[in-house]
Amino acid sequence: MKREILDEYYQTCPFPKPKTTKQKKKVNGWKNKLNRICKYCGKPYAERHEVFGGSNRQISIDNEFQVDVCRNHHEELHANSTEWAISENKKLRQHYQLKYEIELIEQGYTAEQARREWMRLIGRNYL
Ligand SMILES: [Zn+2]
Ligand SMILES: [Zn+2]
């Protein structure tokens, strides 16, 4: 229902208008999470996982080295103890390093320069 219609309704309604402070923000956050689905199983309400953690977490956020994953897959990736998680963590890191270096090469960097930039950013080679 539109706000104007609601306001009109409450002018004649015998009950007081409920307080709606902050309610709008909460709804928006909820909607965003509903649209955020797990990369692996498609579940909604996924969390955002930074592919390079620890001291590289903020760099991951700034460069969007991120994947959306459900709570279960997120915990499994962080535990890094199952065969799937170990292989997937490796794949994700290789993917984002390759993507980063290719983008630099497309801008005119040599492969060596692109690798140097990567090492300066993340400090470790995954390829
Ligand atoms: Zn995470
Ligand atoms: Zn999942």
PDB file of C-alpha atoms and ligand atoms in Angstrom:
ATOM      1  CA  MET A   1       0.000   0.000   0.000  1.00  0.00           C
ATOM      2  CA  LYS A   2       1.215   3.505  -0.858  1.00  0.00           C
ATOM      3  CA  ARG A   3       2.205   5.849   1.966  1.00  0.00           C
ATOM      4  CA  GLU A   4      -0.446   8.457   1.000  1.00  0.00           C
ATOM      5  CA  ILE A   5      -3.199   5.869   1.114  1.00  0.00           C
ATOM      6  CA  LEU A   6      -1.941   4.632   4.490  1.00  0.00           C
ATOM      7  CA  ASP A   7      -1.847   8.187   5.895  1.00  0.00           C
ATOM      8  CA  GLU A   8      -5.410   8.766   4.727  1.00  0.00           C
ATOM      9  CA  TYR A   9      -6.490   5.492   6.287  1.00  0.00           C
ATOM     10  CA  TYR A  10      -5.007   6.335   9.668  1.00  0.00           C
ATOM     11  CA  GLN A  11      -6.802   9.730   9.701  1.00  0.00           C
ATOM     12  CA  THR A  12     -10.106   7.906  10.026  1.00  0.00           C
ATOM     13  CA  CYS A  13      -8.849   4.738  11.708  1.00  0.00           C
ATOM     14  CA  PRO A  14      -9.750   4.359  15.399  1.00  0.00           C
ATOM     15  CA  PHE A  15      -6.364   2.789  16.150  1.00  0.00           C
ATOM     16  CA  PRO A  16      -3.169   4.861  16.361  1.00  0.00           C
ATOM     17  CA  LYS A  17      -0.662   4.644  13.547  1.00  0.00           C
ATOM     18  CA  PRO A  18       2.128   2.236  14.542  1.00  0.00           C
ATOM     19  CA  LYS A  19       5.634   3.658  14.840  1.00  0.00           C
ATOM     20  CA  THR A  20       7.672   2.696  11.796  1.00  0.00           C
ATOM     21  CA  THR A  21      11.118   4.065  12.606  1.00  0.00           C
ATOM     22  CA  LYS A  22      13.987   1.976  11.233  1.00  0.00           C
ATOM     23  CA  GLN A  23      11.573  -0.632   9.868  1.00  0.00           C
ATOM     24  CA  LYS A  24      12.318   0.326   6.268  1.00  0.00           C
ATOM     25  CA  LYS A  25      16.054  -0.266   6.579  1.00  0.00           C
ATOM     26  CA  LYS A  26      15.547  -3.732   8.024  1.00  0.00           C
ATOM     27  CA  VAL A  27      13.270  -4.728   5.145  1.00  0.00           C
ATOM     28  CA  ASN A  28      15.834  -3.588   2.575  1.00  0.00           C
ATOM     29  CA  GLY A  29      18.595  -5.614   4.225  1.00  0.00           C
ATOM     30  CA  TRP A  30      16.385  -8.652   4.308  1.00  0.00           C
ATOM     31  CA  LYS A  31      15.538  -8.300   0.621  1.00  0.00           C
ATOM     32  CA  ASN A  32      19.220  -8.021  -0.301  1.00  0.00           C
ATOM     33  CA  LYS A  33      20.048 -11.202   1.529  1.00  0.00           C
ATOM     34  CA  LEU A  34      17.139 -13.049  -0.077  1.00  0.00           C
ATOM     35  CA  ASN A  35      18.573 -12.205  -3.501  1.00  0.00           C
ATOM     36  CA  ARG A  36      22.032 -13.305  -2.444  1.00  0.00           C
ATOM     37  CA  ILE A  37      22.267 -16.993  -3.259  1.00  0.00           C
ATOM     38  CA  CYS A  38      24.910 -19.607  -2.544  1.00  0.00           C
ATOM     39  CA  LYS A  39      27.290 -20.157  -5.473  1.00  0.00           C
ATOM     40  CA  TYR A  40      27.299 -23.879  -4.789  1.00  0.00           C
ATOM     41  CA  CYS A  41      23.762 -24.880  -3.804  1.00  0.00           C
ATOM     42  CA  GLY A  42      21.599 -21.866  -4.695  1.00  0.00           C
ATOM     43  CA  LYS A  43      20.233 -21.314  -1.181  1.00  0.00           C
ATOM     44  CA  PRO A  44      19.037 -17.732  -0.486  1.00  0.00           C
ATOM     45  CA  TYR A  45      20.294 -15.544   2.388  1.00  0.00           C
ATOM     46  CA  ALA A  46      23.902 -16.303   1.445  1.00  0.00           C
ATOM     47  CA  GLU A  47      26.834 -14.667   3.197  1.00  0.00           C
ATOM     48  CA  ARG A  48      29.663 -12.891   1.385  1.00  0.00           C
ATOM     49  CA  HIS A  49      32.967 -14.714   1.634  1.00  0.00           C
ATOM     50  CA  GLU A  50      36.327 -13.042   1.018  1.00  0.00           C
ATOM     51  CA  VAL A  51      38.526 -15.356  -1.051  1.00  0.00           C
ATOM     52  CA  PHE A  52      41.759 -14.041   0.517  1.00  0.00           C
ATOM     53  CA  GLY A  53      41.345 -13.801   4.266  1.00  0.00           C
ATOM     54  CA  GLY A  54      43.478 -12.698   7.177  1.00  0.00           C
ATOM     55  CA  SER A  55      45.445  -9.546   6.432  1.00  0.00           C
ATOM     56  CA  ASN A  56      44.183  -9.683   2.820  1.00  0.00           C
ATOM     57  CA  ARG A  57      40.522  -9.547   3.790  1.00  0.00           C
ATOM     58  CA  GLN A  58      40.127  -5.806   3.147  1.00  0.00           C
ATOM     59  CA  ILE A  59      42.009  -6.158  -0.170  1.00  0.00           C
ATOM     60  CA  SER A  60      39.518  -8.894  -1.115  1.00  0.00           C
ATOM     61  CA  ILE A  61      36.630  -6.553  -0.380  1.00  0.00           C
ATOM     62  CA  ASP A  62      38.190  -3.631  -2.290  1.00  0.00           C
ATOM     63  CA  ASN A  63      38.899  -5.808  -5.342  1.00  0.00           C
ATOM     64  CA  GLU A  64      35.705  -7.879  -5.080  1.00  0.00           C
ATOM     65  CA  PHE A  65      37.548 -11.161  -4.631  1.00  0.00           C
ATOM     66  CA  GLN A  66      34.336 -12.462  -3.094  1.00  0.00           C
ATOM     67  CA  VAL A  67      31.771 -15.243  -3.432  1.00  0.00           C
ATOM     68  CA  ASP A  68      28.288 -15.605  -1.975  1.00  0.00           C
ATOM     69  CA  VAL A  69      27.864 -18.792  -0.004  1.00  0.00           C
ATOM     70  CA  CYS A  70      25.310 -20.269   2.409  1.00  0.00           C
ATOM     71  CA  ARG A  71      26.208 -20.687   6.084  1.00  0.00           C
ATOM     72  CA  ASN A  72      27.138 -24.370   5.643  1.00  0.00           C
ATOM     73  CA  HIS A  73      29.355 -23.914   2.613  1.00  0.00           C
ATOM     74  CA  HIS A  74      30.888 -20.824   4.226  1.00  0.00           C
ATOM     75  CA  GLU A  75      31.860 -22.740   7.350  1.00  0.00           C
ATOM     76  CA  GLU A  76      33.214 -25.599   5.256  1.00  0.00           C
ATOM     77  CA  LEU A  77      35.413 -23.221   3.216  1.00  0.00           C
ATOM     78  CA  HIS A  78      36.799 -21.641   6.380  1.00  0.00           C
ATOM     79  CA  ALA A  79      37.471 -24.973   8.081  1.00  0.00           C
ATOM     80  CA  ASN A  80      39.373 -26.003   4.910  1.00  0.00           C
ATOM     81  CA  SER A  81      39.456 -29.607   6.101  1.00  0.00           C
ATOM     82  CA  THR A  82      37.334 -31.487   3.567  1.00  0.00           C
ATOM     83  CA  GLU A  83      38.586 -32.477   0.122  1.00  0.00           C
ATOM     84  CA  TRP A  84      35.951 -30.219  -1.450  1.00  0.00           C
ATOM     85  CA  ALA A  85      36.925 -27.172   0.610  1.00  0.00           C
ATOM     86  CA  ILE A  86      40.654 -27.568   0.032  1.00  0.00           C
ATOM     87  CA  SER A  87      40.172 -27.901  -3.720  1.00  0.00           C
ATOM     88  CA  GLU A  88      37.588 -25.105  -3.876  1.00  0.00           C
ATOM     89  CA  ASN A  89      39.694 -22.623  -1.885  1.00  0.00           C
ATOM     90  CA  LYS A  90      42.566 -23.317  -4.259  1.00  0.00           C
ATOM     91  CA  LYS A  91      40.348 -22.915  -7.337  1.00  0.00           C
ATOM     92  CA  LEU A  92      38.873 -19.623  -6.088  1.00  0.00           C
ATOM     93  CA  ARG A  93      42.289 -18.138  -5.344  1.00  0.00           C
ATOM     94  CA  GLN A  94      43.688 -19.236  -8.713  1.00  0.00           C
ATOM     95  CA  HIS A  95      40.618 -17.836 -10.466  1.00  0.00           C
ATOM     96  CA  TYR A  96      40.920 -14.386  -8.929  1.00  0.00           C
ATOM     97  CA  GLN A  97      44.676 -14.199  -9.397  1.00  0.00           C
ATOM     98  CA  LEU A  98      44.344 -15.159 -13.059  1.00  0.00           C
ATOM     99  CA  LYS A  99      41.505 -12.686 -13.583  1.00  0.00           C
ATOM    100  CA  TYR A 100      43.555  -9.916 -11.948  1.00  0.00           C
ATOM    101  CA  GLU A 101      46.691 -10.618 -13.982  1.00  0.00           C
ATOM    102  CA  ILE A 102      44.765 -10.957 -17.269  1.00  0.00           C
ATOM    103  CA  GLU A 103      43.088  -7.607 -16.699  1.00  0.00           C
ATOM    104  CA  LEU A 104      46.493  -5.987 -16.238  1.00  0.00           C
ATOM    105  CA  ILE A 105      47.903  -7.728 -19.340  1.00  0.00           C
ATOM    106  CA  GLU A 106      44.924  -6.414 -21.314  1.00  0.00           C
ATOM    107  CA  GLN A 107      45.862  -2.928 -20.105  1.00  0.00           C
ATOM    108  CA  GLY A 108      49.363  -3.379 -21.572  1.00  0.00           C
ATOM    109  CA  TYR A 109      51.338  -4.954 -18.715  1.00  0.00           C
ATOM    110  CA  THR A 110      53.688  -7.833 -19.502  1.00  0.00           C
ATOM    111  CA  ALA A 111      53.014 -11.152 -17.765  1.00  0.00           C
ATOM    112  CA  GLU A 112      55.984 -10.496 -15.481  1.00  0.00           C
ATOM    113  CA  GLN A 113      54.749  -7.025 -14.539  1.00  0.00           C
ATOM    114  CA  ALA A 114      51.250  -8.363 -13.903  1.00  0.00           C
ATOM    115  CA  ARG A 115      52.675 -11.076 -11.623  1.00  0.00           C
ATOM    116  CA  ARG A 116      54.724  -8.478  -9.769  1.00  0.00           C
ATOM    117  CA  GLU A 117      51.607  -6.378  -9.201  1.00  0.00           C
ATOM    118  CA  TRP A 118      49.781  -9.423  -7.895  1.00  0.00           C
ATOM    119  CA  MET A 119      52.596 -10.255  -5.506  1.00  0.00           C
ATOM    120  CA  ARG A 120      52.623  -6.675  -4.287  1.00  0.00           C
ATOM    121  CA  LEU A 121      48.874  -6.887  -3.642  1.00  0.00           C
ATOM    122  CA  ILE A 122      48.453 -10.361  -2.095  1.00  0.00           C
ATOM    123  CA  GLY A 123      52.006 -11.496  -1.379  1.00  0.00           C
ATOM    124  CA  ARG A 124      51.538 -15.057  -2.580  1.00  0.00           C
ATOM    125  CA  ASN A 125      51.400 -16.810  -5.939  1.00  0.00           C
ATOM    126  CA  TYR A 126      48.618 -19.390  -6.416  1.00  0.00           C
ATOM    127  CA  LEU A 127      49.304 -20.195 -10.069  1.00  0.00           C
TER     128      LEU A 127
HETATM  129 ZN    ZN B   1      34.357 -16.154   4.701  1.00  0.00          ZN
HETATM  130 ZN    ZN B   2      25.550 -23.629  -0.139  1.00  0.00          ZN
END
